[in-house]
Tab-separated table of C-alpha atoms in Angstrom:
chain	number	residue	atom	x	y	z
A	13	UNK	CA	100.096	68.862	77.941
A	14	UNK	CA	97.678	67.277	80.400
A	15	UNK	CA	100.585	65.913	82.402
A	16	UNK	CA	102.161	69.312	82.508
A	17	UNK	CA	98.961	70.748	83.860
A	18	UNK	CA	98.747	68.109	86.553
A	19	UNK	CA	102.345	68.805	87.488
A	20	UNK	CA	101.595	72.493	87.642
A	21	UNK	CA	98.648	71.747	89.903
A	22	UNK	CA	100.705	69.514	92.186
A	23	UNK	CA	103.284	72.234	92.466
A	24	UNK	CA	100.670	74.759	93.423
A	25	UNK	CA	99.287	72.440	96.107
A	26	UNK	CA	102.726	71.913	97.578
A	27	UNK	CA	103.533	75.612	97.359
A	28	UNK	CA	100.294	76.513	99.096
A	29	UNK	CA	100.936	73.945	101.810
A	30	UNK	CA	104.457	75.278	102.383
A	31	UNK	CA	103.161	78.818	102.470
A	32	UNK	CA	100.676	77.696	105.116
A	33	UNK	CA	103.346	76.059	107.249
A	34	UNK	CA	105.481	79.216	107.042
A	35	UNK	CA	102.531	81.435	107.910
A	36	UNK	CA	101.832	79.124	110.849
A	37	UNK	CA	105.346	79.305	112.336
A	38	UNK	CA	104.316	81.775	115.063
A	39	UNK	CA	101.602	79.342	116.161
A	40	UNK	CA	104.046	76.443	116.185
A	41	UNK	CA	106.518	78.491	118.226
A	42	UNK	CA	103.833	79.607	120.643
A	43	UNK	CA	102.387	76.122	121.079
A	44	UNK	CA	105.570	74.221	121.855
A	45	UNK	CA	106.276	75.734	125.300
A	46	UNK	CA	102.597	75.641	126.290
A	47	UNK	CA	102.297	72.027	125.112
A	48	UNK	CA	105.434	71.018	127.011
A	49	UNK	CA	104.022	72.688	130.116
A	50	UNK	CA	100.789	70.765	129.598
A	51	UNK	CA	102.743	67.500	129.278
A	52	UNK	CA	104.760	68.176	132.425
A	53	UNK	CA	101.763	69.237	134.455
A	54	UNK	CA	99.461	66.422	133.455
A	55	UNK	CA	102.140	63.764	133.911
A	56	UNK	CA	102.797	65.119	137.391
A	57	UNK	CA	99.051	65.054	137.989
A	58	UNK	CA	99.016	61.331	137.367
A	59	UNK	CA	97.963	61.030	133.730
A	60	UNK	CA	99.870	58.421	131.745
A	61	UNK	CA	101.859	59.386	128.649
A	62	UNK	CA	99.203	57.728	126.507
A	63	UNK	CA	96.399	59.624	128.208
A	64	UNK	CA	97.992	63.049	128.024
A	65	UNK	CA	99.099	62.625	124.413
A	66	UNK	CA	95.679	61.289	123.487
A	67	UNK	CA	94.045	64.273	125.139
A	68	UNK	CA	96.161	66.655	123.065
A	69	UNK	CA	95.532	64.654	119.892
A	70	UNK	CA	91.758	64.334	120.333
A	71	UNK	CA	90.746	67.513	122.159
A	72	UNK	CA	93.376	69.930	120.767
A	73	UNK	CA	92.229	72.921	122.812
A	74	UNK	CA	94.789	74.152	125.304
A	75	UNK	CA	92.847	75.987	127.977
A	76	UNK	CA	90.216	73.262	128.244
A	77	UNK	CA	92.893	70.585	128.566
A	78	UNK	CA	94.537	72.339	131.521
A	79	UNK	CA	91.097	72.717	133.038
A	80	UNK	CA	90.252	69.067	132.347
A	81	UNK	CA	93.398	67.822	134.074
A	82	UNK	CA	92.694	70.059	137.070
A	83	UNK	CA	89.181	68.686	137.306
A	84	UNK	CA	90.360	65.086	136.945
A	85	UNK	CA	92.782	65.662	139.817
A	86	UNK	CA	89.958	67.204	141.849
A	87	UNK	CA	87.860	64.080	141.218
A	88	UNK	CA	85.165	65.927	139.299
A	89	UNK	CA	82.608	63.743	137.553
A	90	UNK	CA	82.799	63.050	133.850
A	91	UNK	CA	79.587	64.997	133.209
A	92	UNK	CA	80.969	68.077	134.975
A	93	UNK	CA	84.220	67.958	133.034
A	94	UNK	CA	82.508	67.456	129.678
A	95	UNK	CA	80.023	70.289	130.247
A	96	UNK	CA	82.759	72.666	131.400
A	97	UNK	CA	84.772	71.755	128.295
A	98	UNK	CA	81.786	72.427	126.054
A	99	UNK	CA	81.246	75.856	127.610
A	100	UNK	CA	84.898	76.808	127.384
A	101	UNK	CA	85.252	75.671	123.769
A	102	UNK	CA	81.935	76.900	122.420
A	103	UNK	CA	83.663	80.034	121.142
A	104	UNK	CA	85.094	77.848	118.393
A	105	UNK	CA	81.586	77.486	116.991
A	106	UNK	CA	81.421	81.232	116.389
A	107	UNK	CA	84.949	81.347	114.992
A	108	UNK	CA	84.304	78.335	112.775
A	109	UNK	CA	81.070	79.833	111.441
A	110	UNK	CA	82.920	83.029	110.546
A	111	UNK	CA	85.838	81.170	108.974
A	112	UNK	CA	83.768	78.603	107.065
A	113	UNK	CA	81.574	81.370	105.653
A	114	UNK	CA	84.606	83.234	104.378
A	115	UNK	CA	86.201	80.195	102.682
A	116	UNK	CA	83.017	78.614	101.330
A	117	UNK	CA	83.760	79.720	97.768
A	118	UNK	CA	87.306	78.375	97.754
A	119	UNK	CA	87.146	75.186	99.803
A	120	UNK	CA	84.908	72.125	99.316
A	121	UNK	CA	82.773	70.651	102.097
A	122	UNK	CA	85.268	67.815	102.547
A	123	UNK	CA	88.140	70.278	102.859
A	124	UNK	CA	86.186	72.479	105.240
A	125	UNK	CA	85.358	69.506	107.458
A	126	UNK	CA	89.002	68.486	107.662
A	127	UNK	CA	90.195	71.994	108.404
A	128	UNK	CA	87.435	72.599	110.969
A	129	UNK	CA	88.793	69.898	113.268
A	130	UNK	CA	92.037	71.835	113.688
A	131	UNK	CA	90.384	75.170	114.378
A	132	UNK	CA	91.835	76.713	117.523
A	133	UNK	CA	91.853	80.365	118.611
A	134	UNK	CA	95.306	80.813	117.122
A	135	UNK	CA	94.693	78.910	113.886
A	136	UNK	CA	91.466	80.833	113.340
A	137	UNK	CA	93.148	84.169	113.977
A	138	UNK	CA	96.155	83.512	111.738
A	139	UNK	CA	94.083	81.964	108.945
A	140	UNK	CA	91.496	84.774	108.998
A	141	UNK	CA	94.162	87.466	108.840
A	142	UNK	CA	95.990	85.827	105.932
A	143	UNK	CA	93.140	85.002	103.614
A	144	UNK	CA	94.519	87.108	100.805
A	145	UNK	CA	97.296	84.514	100.465
A	146	UNK	CA	94.720	81.862	99.648
A	147	UNK	CA	92.079	83.114	97.294
A	148	UNK	CA	92.432	80.363	94.719
A	149	UNK	CA	91.016	76.877	94.398
A	150	UNK	CA	94.014	75.305	96.177
A	151	UNK	CA	93.308	77.386	99.260
A	152	UNK	CA	92.607	74.320	101.367
A	153	UNK	CA	96.294	73.308	101.232
A	154	UNK	CA	97.280	76.668	102.653
A	155	UNK	CA	94.929	76.177	105.591
A	156	UNK	CA	96.016	72.558	106.065
A	157	UNK	CA	99.591	73.859	106.279
A	158	UNK	CA	98.683	76.299	109.053
A	159	UNK	CA	96.434	73.953	111.005
A	160	UNK	CA	98.483	70.772	110.701
A	161	UNK	CA	101.759	72.335	111.836
A	162	UNK	CA	100.019	73.770	114.883
A	163	UNK	CA	98.442	70.406	115.590
A	164	UNK	CA	101.710	68.482	115.366
A	165	UNK	CA	103.513	71.023	117.551
A	166	UNK	CA	100.784	70.692	120.154
A	167	UNK	CA	100.616	66.886	120.218
A	168	UNK	CA	104.371	66.266	120.027
A	169	UNK	CA	105.085	69.069	122.520
A	170	UNK	CA	102.721	67.454	125.030
A	171	UNK	CA	104.436	64.098	124.614
A	172	UNK	CA	107.885	65.666	125.010
A	173	UNK	CA	106.741	67.443	128.178
A	174	UNK	CA	105.425	64.182	129.595
A	175	UNK	CA	108.582	62.225	128.744
A	176	UNK	CA	111.271	64.713	129.657
A	177	UNK	CA	109.593	66.546	132.515
A	178	UNK	CA	110.655	70.118	133.017
A	179	UNK	CA	112.965	70.600	130.067
A	180	UNK	CA	112.274	74.323	130.087
A	181	UNK	CA	113.281	76.252	133.232
A	182	UNK	CA	110.176	77.351	135.106
A	183	UNK	CA	110.880	81.050	134.810
A	184	UNK	CA	111.230	80.774	131.043
A	185	UNK	CA	108.101	78.691	130.620
A	186	UNK	CA	106.185	81.222	132.711
A	187	UNK	CA	107.472	84.055	130.574
A	188	UNK	CA	106.206	82.189	127.534
A	189	UNK	CA	102.676	82.703	128.804
A	190	UNK	CA	102.812	86.021	126.930
A	191	UNK	CA	103.601	84.329	123.594
A	192	UNK	CA	100.078	83.662	122.371
A	193	UNK	CA	98.893	87.107	123.451
A	194	UNK	CA	101.784	88.645	121.521
A	195	UNK	CA	100.679	86.567	118.534
A	196	UNK	CA	97.120	87.899	118.778
A	197	UNK	CA	98.382	91.465	119.140
A	198	UNK	CA	100.708	91.197	116.162
A	199	UNK	CA	97.797	89.959	114.050
A	200	UNK	CA	95.483	92.733	115.189
A	201	UNK	CA	97.806	95.741	114.982
A	202	UNK	CA	98.571	95.587	111.220
A	203	UNK	CA	94.838	95.188	110.515
A	204	UNK	CA	94.092	98.261	112.645
A	205	UNK	CA	96.803	100.202	110.830
A	206	UNK	CA	94.949	99.539	107.585
A	207	UNK	CA	91.480	100.178	108.993
A	208	UNK	CA	91.211	101.836	112.359
A	209	UNK	CA	87.606	100.730	112.779
A	210	UNK	CA	88.776	97.117	113.142
A	211	UNK	CA	90.503	98.346	116.285
A	212	UNK	CA	87.254	99.826	117.495
A	213	UNK	CA	85.500	96.484	116.993
A	214	UNK	CA	88.285	94.746	118.950
A	215	UNK	CA	88.132	97.373	121.697
A	216	UNK	CA	84.384	96.959	122.093
A	217	UNK	CA	84.812	93.175	122.274
A	218	UNK	CA	87.518	93.628	124.933
A	219	UNK	CA	85.328	95.846	127.092
A	220	UNK	CA	82.284	93.601	126.797
A	221	UNK	CA	84.418	90.565	127.611
A	222	UNK	CA	85.885	92.335	130.651
A	223	UNK	CA	82.417	93.212	131.914
A	224	UNK	CA	80.829	89.863	131.063
A	225	UNK	CA	83.528	87.866	132.851
A	226	UNK	CA	82.331	89.399	136.119
A	227	UNK	CA	79.008	87.643	135.693
A	228	UNK	CA	79.776	84.373	133.895
A	229	UNK	CA	82.525	81.864	133.162
A	230	UNK	CA	85.386	83.081	130.976
A	231	UNK	CA	84.227	80.748	128.195
A	232	UNK	CA	80.817	82.389	127.870
A	233	UNK	CA	82.307	85.848	128.364
A	234	UNK	CA	84.537	85.389	125.299
A	235	UNK	CA	81.521	84.183	123.305
A	236	UNK	CA	79.457	87.218	124.348
A	237	UNK	CA	82.351	89.636	123.754
A	238	UNK	CA	83.043	88.172	120.315
A	239	UNK	CA	79.390	88.163	119.225
A	240	UNK	CA	78.576	91.685	120.423
A	241	UNK	CA	81.931	93.081	119.327
A	242	UNK	CA	81.322	91.570	115.887
A	243	UNK	CA	77.838	93.046	115.849
A	244	UNK	CA	79.311	96.503	116.405
A	245	UNK	CA	81.261	95.898	113.201
A	246	UNK	CA	78.011	95.575	111.263
A	247	UNK	CA	77.252	99.207	112.109
A	248	UNK	CA	80.794	100.601	112.173
A	249	UNK	CA	81.907	99.007	108.906
A	250	UNK	CA	78.655	99.222	106.986
A	251	UNK	CA	79.926	101.252	104.048
A	252	UNK	CA	83.185	99.290	103.932
A	253	UNK	CA	81.434	95.971	103.421
A	254	UNK	CA	78.981	97.618	101.011
B	11	UNK	CA	87.959	56.080	132.991
B	12	UNK	CA	90.235	58.988	132.095
B	13	UNK	CA	90.098	57.791	128.483
B	14	UNK	CA	86.303	58.097	128.584
B	15	UNK	CA	86.571	61.651	129.922
B	16	UNK	CA	89.004	62.488	127.129
B	17	UNK	CA	86.623	61.093	124.507
B	18	UNK	CA	83.743	63.093	126.006
B	19	UNK	CA	85.858	66.273	125.963
B	20	UNK	CA	86.891	65.546	122.379
B	21	UNK	CA	83.304	65.142	121.171
B	22	UNK	CA	81.969	68.355	122.717
B	23	UNK	CA	84.967	70.254	121.333
B	24	UNK	CA	84.798	68.706	117.870
B	25	UNK	CA	81.077	69.146	117.164
B	26	UNK	CA	80.969	72.970	117.493
B	27	UNK	CA	84.055	73.109	115.270
B	28	UNK	CA	82.692	71.087	112.350
B	29	UNK	CA	78.966	71.876	112.363
B	30	UNK	CA	79.586	75.303	110.720
B	31	UNK	CA	81.291	73.539	107.793
B	32	UNK	CA	77.857	72.014	107.002
B	33	UNK	CA	75.813	75.071	107.930
B	34	UNK	CA	77.440	77.315	105.334
B	35	UNK	CA	76.670	74.671	102.705
B	36	UNK	CA	72.968	74.928	103.311
B	37	UNK	CA	72.454	78.584	104.044
B	38	UNK	CA	72.712	81.850	102.260
B	39	UNK	CA	73.112	84.543	104.877
B	40	UNK	CA	71.596	87.988	104.730
B	41	UNK	CA	74.124	90.757	104.088
B	42	UNK	CA	74.211	92.006	107.643
B	43	UNK	CA	74.947	88.501	108.947
B	44	UNK	CA	77.784	88.173	106.443
B	45	UNK	CA	79.126	91.497	107.711
B	46	UNK	CA	78.771	90.262	111.263
B	47	UNK	CA	80.724	87.107	110.474
B	48	UNK	CA	83.375	89.181	108.694
B	49	UNK	CA	83.834	91.286	111.824
B	50	UNK	CA	84.139	88.248	114.098
B	51	UNK	CA	87.933	87.777	113.664
B	52	UNK	CA	88.661	91.288	114.949
B	53	UNK	CA	86.193	90.983	117.810
B	54	UNK	CA	87.582	87.533	118.698
B	55	UNK	CA	91.143	88.889	118.774
B	56	UNK	CA	90.001	91.629	121.143
B	57	UNK	CA	88.198	89.213	123.439
B	58	UNK	CA	91.115	86.788	123.410
B	59	UNK	CA	93.627	89.499	124.317
B	60	UNK	CA	91.790	91.321	127.096
B	61	UNK	CA	91.439	90.849	130.004
B	62	UNK	CA	93.302	87.506	129.700
B	63	UNK	CA	96.645	89.225	129.134
B	64	UNK	CA	96.453	90.657	132.671
B	65	UNK	CA	96.772	87.124	134.021
B	66	UNK	CA	100.079	86.275	132.346
B	67	UNK	CA	101.663	86.569	135.768
B	68	UNK	CA	99.286	85.974	138.623
B	69	UNK	CA	98.669	89.013	140.854
B	70	UNK	CA	100.984	91.127	138.696
B	71	UNK	CA	98.848	92.529	135.870
B	72	UNK	CA	101.516	95.108	134.975
B	73	UNK	CA	103.756	92.308	133.651
B	74	UNK	CA	101.171	91.351	131.047
B	75	UNK	CA	100.458	94.996	130.232
B	76	UNK	CA	104.113	95.806	129.588
B	77	UNK	CA	104.547	92.647	127.496
B	78	UNK	CA	101.475	93.629	125.485
B	79	UNK	CA	102.706	97.226	125.006
B	80	UNK	CA	106.014	95.941	123.631
B	81	UNK	CA	104.065	93.718	121.233
B	82	UNK	CA	101.861	96.639	120.150
B	83	UNK	CA	104.815	98.961	119.537
B	84	UNK	CA	106.919	96.414	117.655
B	85	UNK	CA	104.088	95.226	115.450
B	86	UNK	CA	103.102	98.831	114.784
B	87	UNK	CA	106.632	99.556	113.572
B	88	UNK	CA	106.253	96.550	111.305
B	89	UNK	CA	108.323	93.850	112.992
B	90	UNK	CA	107.771	90.276	111.853
B	91	UNK	CA	105.291	88.329	114.013
B	92	UNK	CA	107.947	85.883	115.200
B	93	UNK	CA	110.204	88.710	116.391
B	94	UNK	CA	107.274	90.337	118.189
B	95	UNK	CA	106.527	87.077	119.998
B	96	UNK	CA	110.167	86.504	120.966
B	97	UNK	CA	110.603	90.107	122.151
B	98	UNK	CA	107.504	89.880	124.351
B	99	UNK	CA	108.741	86.658	125.916
B	100	UNK	CA	112.128	88.280	126.565
B	101	UNK	CA	110.448	91.334	128.121
B	102	UNK	CA	108.388	89.256	130.538
B	103	UNK	CA	111.427	87.100	131.294
B	104	UNK	CA	113.527	90.128	132.202
B	105	UNK	CA	110.731	91.702	134.238
B	106	UNK	CA	110.286	88.586	136.352
B	107	UNK	CA	113.985	87.916	136.903
């Protein structure tokens, strides 16, 4: 009886993990071309295979990695690069706070810590929009499935780009720049179909971001847009949240 | 030296990601803050999409706009996310041929 229960539990873990990997396929698909581009570009910029793969494995934040390589090439100081990275990636603090708060009842501190390290824009967006698939006590395996597949695609893609050079024709890799935006849009649209006010929150965040970016770096502008856009949700969605 | 830069970048990226995992352990938020945090995913999606999507192709914002419109229409109709992504890539590819 006990064994059966353990087996049942194992199965659920595996099933949740698989479900996570499947849910994360769009991220994996979107990451591979961008990661390959990163590998190509940073190898051409003079980073070794070890360095560029290590950067993807340890930093795991696309935009800041491209920026970092640019700054390394431009002979920027370490302090400058690290501060610029912090500014650009600070948005993940806001996203992580939102995500951790929403999974606190289902995922232990240990699980949350593990998952937090893989939190990118895309992983956050996909995980947040699919929470109904994971409201049980094995939820962490669902999120590990999403985050880990994205992580592996990113790290291995970077290595492949560095080793093989331009395996993807330039025109195609440029066209793939739309991929992650299409991912964000296809997460947002179904949510707006269900509740149009979510679209209003997104629209307000867009406008504030567009205005803010005139006055500050794009990293801070996204933070400001996200915070103020989210704040508009407090008012707009008051009765919905109850 | 580059390795040191990478480690520095990794630390300042990692800390903001994992600190919230602790914070929510120690804090009970007021309702309005919970509502704020619940609205963050939608606001973040908005801020991540625009105006960044205009820069998909440098100096040609219409490319990004058309790609985005295709994505909006297809996901509105109910296409699977993967198909939406592939169709947007194909659109931009054809437009820049």
